[in-house]
Every structure is written in C-alpha cells, then in structure tokens.
Coordinates of C-alpha atoms and ligand atoms in Angstrom, one line a residue:
M1 CA -19.9 -9.6 10.5
P2 CA -20.0 -10.2 14.3
A3 CA -22.1 -7.7 16.3
D4 CA -19.0 -6.8 18.6
S5 CA -16.7 -6.1 15.7
P6 CA -15.7 -2.4 15.4
A7 CA -17.8 -0.1 13.3
V8 CA -14.7 1.5 11.9
E9 CA -11.1 0.0 11.7
I10 CA -8.2 2.2 10.6
D11 CA -4.8 0.6 10.4
G12 CA -1.7 2.5 9.6
L13 CA -3.4 5.1 7.4
V14 CA -1.2 7.4 5.5
M15 CA -2.5 10.3 3.4
R16 CA -0.4 13.1 1.7
Y17 CA -1.2 16.0 -0.4
G18 CA 1.9 16.5 -2.5
D19 CA 4.9 16.6 0.0
K20 CA 2.4 17.4 2.8
V21 CA 1.7 14.4 5.1
A22 CA -1.8 14.9 6.4
V23 CA -2.2 11.6 8.0
D24 CA 0.8 9.8 9.3
G25 CA 0.3 6.1 10.2
L26 CA -3.0 6.5 11.9
S27 CA -4.7 3.5 13.6
L28 CA -7.7 3.6 15.5
T29 CA -11.0 1.8 16.0
V30 CA -14.7 2.9 16.5
A31 CA -16.9 0.7 18.7
R32 CA -20.5 0.1 17.4
G33 CA -23.2 2.1 19.0
S34 CA -20.8 4.6 20.4
I35 CA -20.3 8.3 20.0
T36 CA -16.6 8.5 19.1
A37 CA -14.9 12.0 18.7
V38 CA -11.9 12.7 16.7
L39 CA -10.4 15.6 18.3
G40 CA -7.6 17.7 17.1
P41 CA -6.4 21.1 16.3
N42 CA -6.9 22.7 12.8
G43 CA -5.0 20.8 10.2
A44 CA -4.4 17.7 12.4
G45 CA -5.8 15.3 9.6
K46 CA -9.4 14.8 10.9
T47 CA -11.3 15.7 7.8
T48 CA -8.8 13.8 5.6
T49 CA -9.3 10.6 7.8
L50 CA -13.0 10.9 7.7
E51 CA -13.1 11.4 3.9
T52 CA -11.1 8.2 3.5
C53 CA -13.7 6.4 5.7
E54 CA -16.5 7.8 3.7
G55 CA -14.8 6.5 0.5
Y56 CA -14.1 9.9 -1.1
R57 CA -10.3 9.2 -0.8
K58 CA -8.3 6.1 -1.4
P59 CA -5.8 5.2 1.4
Q60 CA -2.2 5.7 0.2
Q61 CA -1.0 3.4 2.7
G62 CA -2.8 1.3 5.3
T63 CA -6.4 -0.1 5.4
V64 CA -9.6 1.3 6.3
R65 CA -12.8 -0.8 7.0
V66 CA -16.3 0.7 7.8
L67 CA -19.0 -1.7 8.9
G68 CA -16.6 -4.4 7.8
L69 CA -16.5 -3.1 4.2
D70 CA -13.7 -1.4 2.1
P71 CA -15.1 2.0 1.6
Q72 CA -13.5 2.1 -2.0
R73 CA -14.1 -1.3 -3.5
Q74 CA -17.5 -1.9 -1.6
R75 CA -18.7 1.6 -1.8
H76 CA -22.2 0.5 -3.3
D77 CA -22.8 -1.8 -0.4
L78 CA -21.6 0.9 2.2
L79 CA -23.3 4.0 1.0
P80 CA -26.9 3.1 1.9
R81 CA -25.7 2.2 5.4
I82 CA -23.9 5.3 6.4
G83 CA -24.9 8.9 6.7
V84 CA -22.4 11.8 6.0
M85 CA -22.5 15.3 7.2
L86 CA -20.0 17.4 5.2
Q87 CA -18.1 20.3 6.6
H88 CA -19.1 22.5 3.8
G89 CA -22.8 21.7 3.1
G90 CA -23.2 19.3 0.1
A91 CA -26.3 20.9 -1.3
W92 CA -26.7 22.9 -4.7
S93 CA -26.8 26.5 -4.1
G94 CA -30.1 27.2 -5.7
V95 CA -32.1 24.3 -4.3
R96 CA -34.7 25.0 -1.5
A97 CA -34.0 23.5 1.9
M98 CA -36.9 21.0 2.0
E99 CA -36.5 20.1 -1.6
M100 CA -33.0 19.0 -0.9
L101 CA -33.9 17.0 2.1
D102 CA -36.8 15.4 0.2
H103 CA -34.5 14.5 -2.7
I104 CA -32.1 12.8 -0.3
A105 CA -34.9 11.0 1.5
A106 CA -36.2 9.7 -1.9
M107 CA -32.9 7.8 -2.4
H108 CA -33.3 5.7 0.7
A109 CA -35.6 2.7 1.2
F110 CA -36.9 3.7 4.5
P111 CA -36.3 7.3 5.2
L112 CA -37.4 9.4 8.2
D113 CA -40.3 11.7 8.0
T114 CA -38.7 14.8 6.7
A115 CA -41.4 17.2 8.0
L116 CA -40.8 15.8 11.6
L117 CA -37.0 15.9 11.0
S118 CA -36.8 19.4 9.8
E119 CA -39.2 20.5 12.6
R120 CA -37.0 18.9 15.2
L121 CA -33.9 20.7 13.7
G122 CA -35.6 24.1 13.5
L123 CA -35.7 24.1 9.7
A124 CA -39.4 24.2 9.3
D125 CA -39.5 28.1 8.9
C126 CA -36.7 28.1 6.2
G127 CA -38.0 25.1 4.2
R128 CA -38.6 27.2 1.1
T129 CA -35.4 29.3 1.4
P130 CA -32.6 28.5 -1.3
Y131 CA -29.7 26.9 0.1
R132 CA -27.4 29.8 -0.6
R133 CA -29.6 32.1 1.5
L134 CA -29.6 30.0 4.5
S135 CA -27.4 31.1 7.6
G136 CA -24.2 29.1 8.3
G137 CA -26.0 27.5 11.2
Q138 CA -29.2 26.6 9.1
Q139 CA -26.9 25.1 6.4
Q140 CA -25.3 23.1 9.1
R141 CA -28.6 21.8 10.5
L142 CA -29.8 20.9 6.9
A143 CA -26.5 19.1 6.4
L144 CA -27.1 17.1 9.7
A145 CA -30.8 16.4 8.6
M146 CA -29.4 15.0 5.1
A147 CA -27.0 12.7 6.9
L148 CA -29.7 11.2 9.2
V149 CA -32.7 11.0 6.9
G150 CA -31.7 7.6 5.6
R151 CA -31.6 6.0 9.1
P152 CA -27.9 5.1 8.9
E153 CA -26.3 2.5 11.0
L154 CA -23.2 4.8 11.1
V155 CA -23.1 8.6 10.7
F156 CA -19.9 10.7 10.2
V157 CA -20.3 14.2 11.3
D158 CA -17.5 16.7 10.4
E159 CA -17.6 19.7 12.9
P160 CA -21.3 19.4 13.5
T161 CA -22.0 22.6 15.4
A162 CA -19.5 24.9 13.6
G163 CA -21.4 28.3 13.2
M164 CA -24.4 27.2 15.2
D165 CA -26.0 29.4 18.0
P166 CA -26.1 27.8 21.5
Q167 CA -29.7 26.7 21.2
A168 CA -29.0 24.9 17.8
R169 CA -25.7 23.5 19.3
R170 CA -27.8 21.9 22.1
T171 CA -30.5 20.5 19.8
T172 CA -27.8 19.0 17.7
W173 CA -26.1 17.3 20.7
E174 CA -29.6 16.0 21.9
L175 CA -30.2 14.5 18.5
L176 CA -26.9 12.9 18.4
E177 CA -27.4 11.4 21.7
E178 CA -30.9 10.2 20.7
I179 CA -29.6 8.4 17.8
R180 CA -27.0 6.6 19.7
R181 CA -29.7 5.5 22.1
D182 CA -31.2 3.9 18.9
G183 CA -28.0 2.0 18.3
V184 CA -26.5 4.2 15.6
T185 CA -22.8 4.7 15.7
V186 CA -21.7 8.3 15.6
V187 CA -18.1 9.4 14.5
L188 CA -17.6 13.2 14.9
T189 CA -14.7 15.5 14.3
T190 CA -14.3 18.6 16.5
H191 CA -11.9 20.9 18.0
H192 CA -14.2 21.9 20.7
M193 CA -13.4 20.0 23.9
D194 CA -16.6 20.8 25.6
E195 CA -18.5 19.1 22.6
A196 CA -16.3 16.0 22.9
E197 CA -16.5 15.9 26.7
R198 CA -20.3 16.2 26.6
L199 CA -21.0 13.8 23.8
A200 CA -18.2 11.2 23.4
D201 CA -17.9 7.7 24.9
Q202 CA -14.4 7.5 23.3
I203 CA -12.1 10.1 22.2
H204 CA -9.2 9.9 19.9
I205 CA -6.9 12.9 20.0
I206 CA -4.9 13.4 16.9
D207 CA -2.2 15.8 16.2
R208 CA -0.1 16.1 13.1
G209 CA -1.8 13.2 11.6
T210 CA -1.1 10.7 14.4
L211 CA -3.0 9.4 17.4
I212 CA -1.5 10.9 20.6
A213 CA -4.1 9.8 23.2
T214 CA -7.2 7.7 23.3
G215 CA -9.8 7.0 26.1
S216 CA -13.2 8.0 27.5
P217 CA -13.4 11.6 28.6
S218 CA -13.0 10.8 32.3
E219 CA -10.0 8.4 31.5
L220 CA -8.2 11.1 29.6
T221 CA -8.8 13.8 32.1
R222 CA -8.3 11.8 35.4
G223 CA -4.7 10.8 34.3
N224 CA -2.1 10.1 36.9
R225 CA -2.2 13.5 38.4
S226 CA -5.4 14.6 40.0
A227 CA -5.7 18.3 39.4
T228 CA -4.8 21.5 37.8
I229 CA -4.5 24.9 39.3
R230 CA -5.0 27.9 37.2
L231 CA -3.4 31.1 38.4
V232 CA -4.3 34.4 36.7
V233 CA -2.5 37.4 37.8
T234 CA -3.3 41.2 37.6
R235 CA 0.1 42.2 36.1
P236 CA 2.3 40.3 33.7
F237 CA 4.6 37.8 35.5
P238 CA 8.3 38.5 36.0
D239 CA 10.4 36.7 33.5
S240 CA 11.9 34.0 35.9
A241 CA 8.4 33.2 37.1
P242 CA 7.9 29.8 35.8
E243 CA 11.3 28.5 37.0
S244 CA 11.0 29.9 40.5
L245 CA 7.4 28.5 41.0
R246 CA 8.7 25.1 39.6
F247 CA 11.5 25.3 42.1
A248 CA 8.9 26.2 44.9
L249 CA 6.7 23.4 44.1
G250 CA 9.2 20.6 43.5
P251 CA 9.2 17.8 41.2
D252 CA 5.7 16.5 41.6
A253 CA 4.1 19.6 39.9
E254 CA 4.4 20.8 36.3
V255 CA 4.3 24.5 35.6
R256 CA 3.4 26.0 32.1
Q257 CA 3.2 29.6 31.5
L258 CA 0.0 30.1 29.1
D259 CA 0.5 33.8 28.5
D260 CA 1.7 37.0 30.1
V261 CA -0.7 36.8 33.1
S262 CA -1.7 32.9 33.4
M263 CA 0.0 29.9 34.5
L264 CA -1.3 26.2 34.6
I265 CA 0.1 24.0 37.3
V266 CA -0.6 20.3 37.0
G267 CA 0.2 18.4 40.3
P268 CA -1.2 16.9 43.3
A269 CA -4.6 18.5 44.3
N270 CA -4.0 19.4 48.0
S271 CA -3.8 22.4 50.3
T272 CA 0.1 22.1 50.3
T273 CA 0.3 22.8 46.5
L274 CA -2.3 25.8 46.8
G275 CA -0.5 27.0 49.8
T276 CA 2.9 27.0 48.1
V277 CA 1.4 28.9 45.1
S278 CA -0.3 31.6 47.2
R279 CA 3.1 31.9 49.3
W280 CA 5.0 32.3 46.0
C281 CA 2.6 35.1 44.9
E282 CA 3.2 36.9 48.2
T283 CA 7.0 36.4 48.1
H284 CA 7.2 37.7 44.3
D285 CA 4.7 40.6 44.9
V286 CA 2.3 39.0 42.5
L287 CA -1.5 39.7 42.9
P288 CA -3.6 36.7 41.9
E289 CA -6.9 37.8 40.1
T290 CA -8.0 34.0 40.2
L291 CA -6.5 31.0 41.7
S292 CA -8.7 28.0 40.9
L293 CA -8.3 24.3 41.5
G294 CA -10.1 22.0 39.1
Q295 CA -10.1 18.7 37.2
R296 CA -7.9 18.6 34.1
T297 CA -10.0 19.4 30.9
L298 CA -9.1 17.9 27.5
E299 CA -7.5 21.1 26.7
D300 CA -5.0 20.7 29.6
V301 CA -4.4 17.0 28.5
F302 CA -3.7 18.3 24.9
L303 CA -1.3 21.1 26.3
E304 CA 0.6 18.4 28.5
L305 CA 0.9 16.1 25.4
T306 CA 2.0 18.6 22.8
G307 CA 3.0 21.7 24.7
R308 CA 0.5 23.6 22.4
Q309 CA -3.1 24.8 23.0
L310 CA -5.8 22.7 21.2
S311 CA -7.9 25.6 20.4
A312 CA -5.0 27.8 19.1
Ligands
ATP1 P1 -9.7 21.3 10.3 O1 -10.0 21.3 11.8 O2 -9.1 22.7 10.1 O3 -10.8 21.0 9.4 P2 -8.4 18.8 10.0 O4 -7.9 18.2 11.2 O5 -9.7 18.3 9.5 O6 -8.5 20.3 10.1 P3 -7.3 18.2 7.4 O7 -8.4 19.1 6.7 O8 -7.6 16.7 7.1 O9 -7.3 18.6 8.9 O10 -6.0 18.7 6.7 C1 -4.7 18.1 7.1 C2 -3.7 18.8 6.5 O11 -3.7 18.5 5.1 C3 -3.6 20.3 6.6 O12 -2.3 20.8 6.9 C4 -4.2 20.7 5.4 O13 -3.8 22.1 5.1 C5 -3.8 19.8 4.4 N1 -4.8 19.6 3.3 C6 -6.1 19.2 3.4 N2 -6.6 19.1 2.3 C7 -5.8 19.4 1.4 C8 -5.8 19.5 -0.1 N3 -7.0 19.2 -0.8 N4 -4.7 19.9 -0.7 C9 -3.6 20.2 -0.1 N5 -3.5 20.1 1.4 C10 -4.5 19.6 2.1

C-alpha cells in the first residue's frame, strides 16, 4: 500500500450493544507516523472503536481498515504488525511481570530487549512480582511494554496513563513521543485533555459515538474566537447573572455558567471585554476571586460544542 495512505480508515462505523448505540456512524482517518488522540467523555465509544480496529469486534455497519487490512478477515497478517495496550491489563493474574513480557517478546520475530524496556518503564524492581500484586500504575506500564515489545508499526493505547503517578505519566509520554520519532503510528484514547494537547498531532473528539470535531490541538483551540475569560467569584452568582452579563457583553461574546461561582466567557481577547466584565462585577456587587484571560483549552472546545464538560 502507498506510504501516504492512512494507517487507519474508519468509514461509517456503527456498533450497538443490544439497543444501546455505542458508535453511531463514525468516520475518521489516522495518518501514518502520527500520534492521534481519540478524545471523548466516558461512554463516548472510544474503547469500542479501538476494539473494532484491533479485530476484537466485527463492524455491524461500515468499514474499518488498519494498515490497509481488514482487522477481521486479515487478522493473521495484521496482528504481528500492531501493538495493543488494553485498558484492563491482558496478563494472567499469577504470572510474574517479566515472565509475561518475555512470553510476549518470544511471539515476535524481532522483539525489543525486554530488560532495557522494563528498565525504561521503571518495571525492573517488580519483575518477579505476580501480575495481580502489581499496583495499578505498574500494571499499566507492563501493558504498555507488552504493546511495544514486538516493534509494532502501529500501536493502540487505551487510556495509557490511567492510574499512573506524575513521574510514570511523563515517562509514558516520552516513550510514546520516542516511538513516533521512529515512525510508529500511535492511536490513543484519553479523556485527559492535557494528555491529548501534549502528545497528539491530530485529535478526533467524539461524543455519543459520533465525531464532533477534528484537528491539531492548535487548530481546535484557536477557533474563530481568540480567547476565554474565566471569572470565579467569592459568593454564588445571583440567578440572573448569565443573562445580564450576556447583555452587557453583547453578541460577540458567549457566556456559560460552569457552577455557582464560575463563569466561562468566550469572546474577543481585548481590554474592552475584560473591562466590561470587571464593570459588571462592580455594578452587581460581585467580588472576583480570579479573572483570567487565556487561550481556549480542549475542555472549552468540548463545552462549546456540547454544552457539557469533557471530564464530567
Ligand atoms: P470510557 O472512557 O469510559 O472507557 P468509552 O468512550 O471507551 O468510555 P465505550 O467503552 O466504547 O466508551 O462504551 C460506549 C457505550 O457502550 C457506553 O455507553 C457503554 O456503557 C456501552 N458498552 C460498552 N461495552 C459494552 C458491553 N460489553 N455491553 C453493553 N454495553 C456496553
């Protein structure tokens, strides 16, 4: 297949569990050699989509191609070329960490050096520990090592840093960036915006099984409007606050109340907007705790698109 053809092509994928539609006509592509994040809240359909790409589930409608292959019919050709990091381990409970990694390595023609890989992922000290006795973060790191040990061309990582401490998260991110430099394609699911913003070349935001936005982190956060203002106050806002602030700011700005004491304003990043907000606080006897102007985050983008918070 041509070198510039997508690593993953999903076209009109529909997946249901009984009456529940988990993936609802999803179409997206993943460029070769990229880190692509599939971002969405809990239950958005990320894991189901990945499992279909990995050949664990058969598309009920639509098509999926991974490295140009059908993950169901051409599973035997595809499996040696991909790595899969499952959300829930994938190792036997009694097996020791290094035994498991060596076992997976032995299935591949040209595996990485398992001692070096486990050292890199901070697993060297728990190599003799049975899988079920590993901490959540250690199990995650072992799962990542198992996905990478066969030198895959493409690796699927589902919530790679869930349960990891900050140091392990950073090591994981560095490792994923390193394998991208070696030309490996990485598809990751996450509901952590900071992870997607830090790592991804391309982000697909999905919600309720459909694609709602796609772009690089800067394309998604730049948008048409330039900034967000966060206003956090010391006492709960009066009931009419969002309407009266909207009225004061005029049609160019969008106002959303996030909770009792915080408001998100998306609009032109200029001193007029800030001045209006601070005058509004004065007129309504509202004391700001913080009034900050910043670039939109992916969280803001998600909120604008769906009216809900990504991390909720
Ligand atoms: P999370 O971030 O929580 O892992 P997700 O985006 O990966 O969520 P999926 O796990 O793909 O989402 O789930 C999509 C929807 O399908 C959810 O509503 C979930 O409850 C439902 N679902 C997933 N697996 C099953 C199953 N085996 N049986 C029934 N419903 C399921």
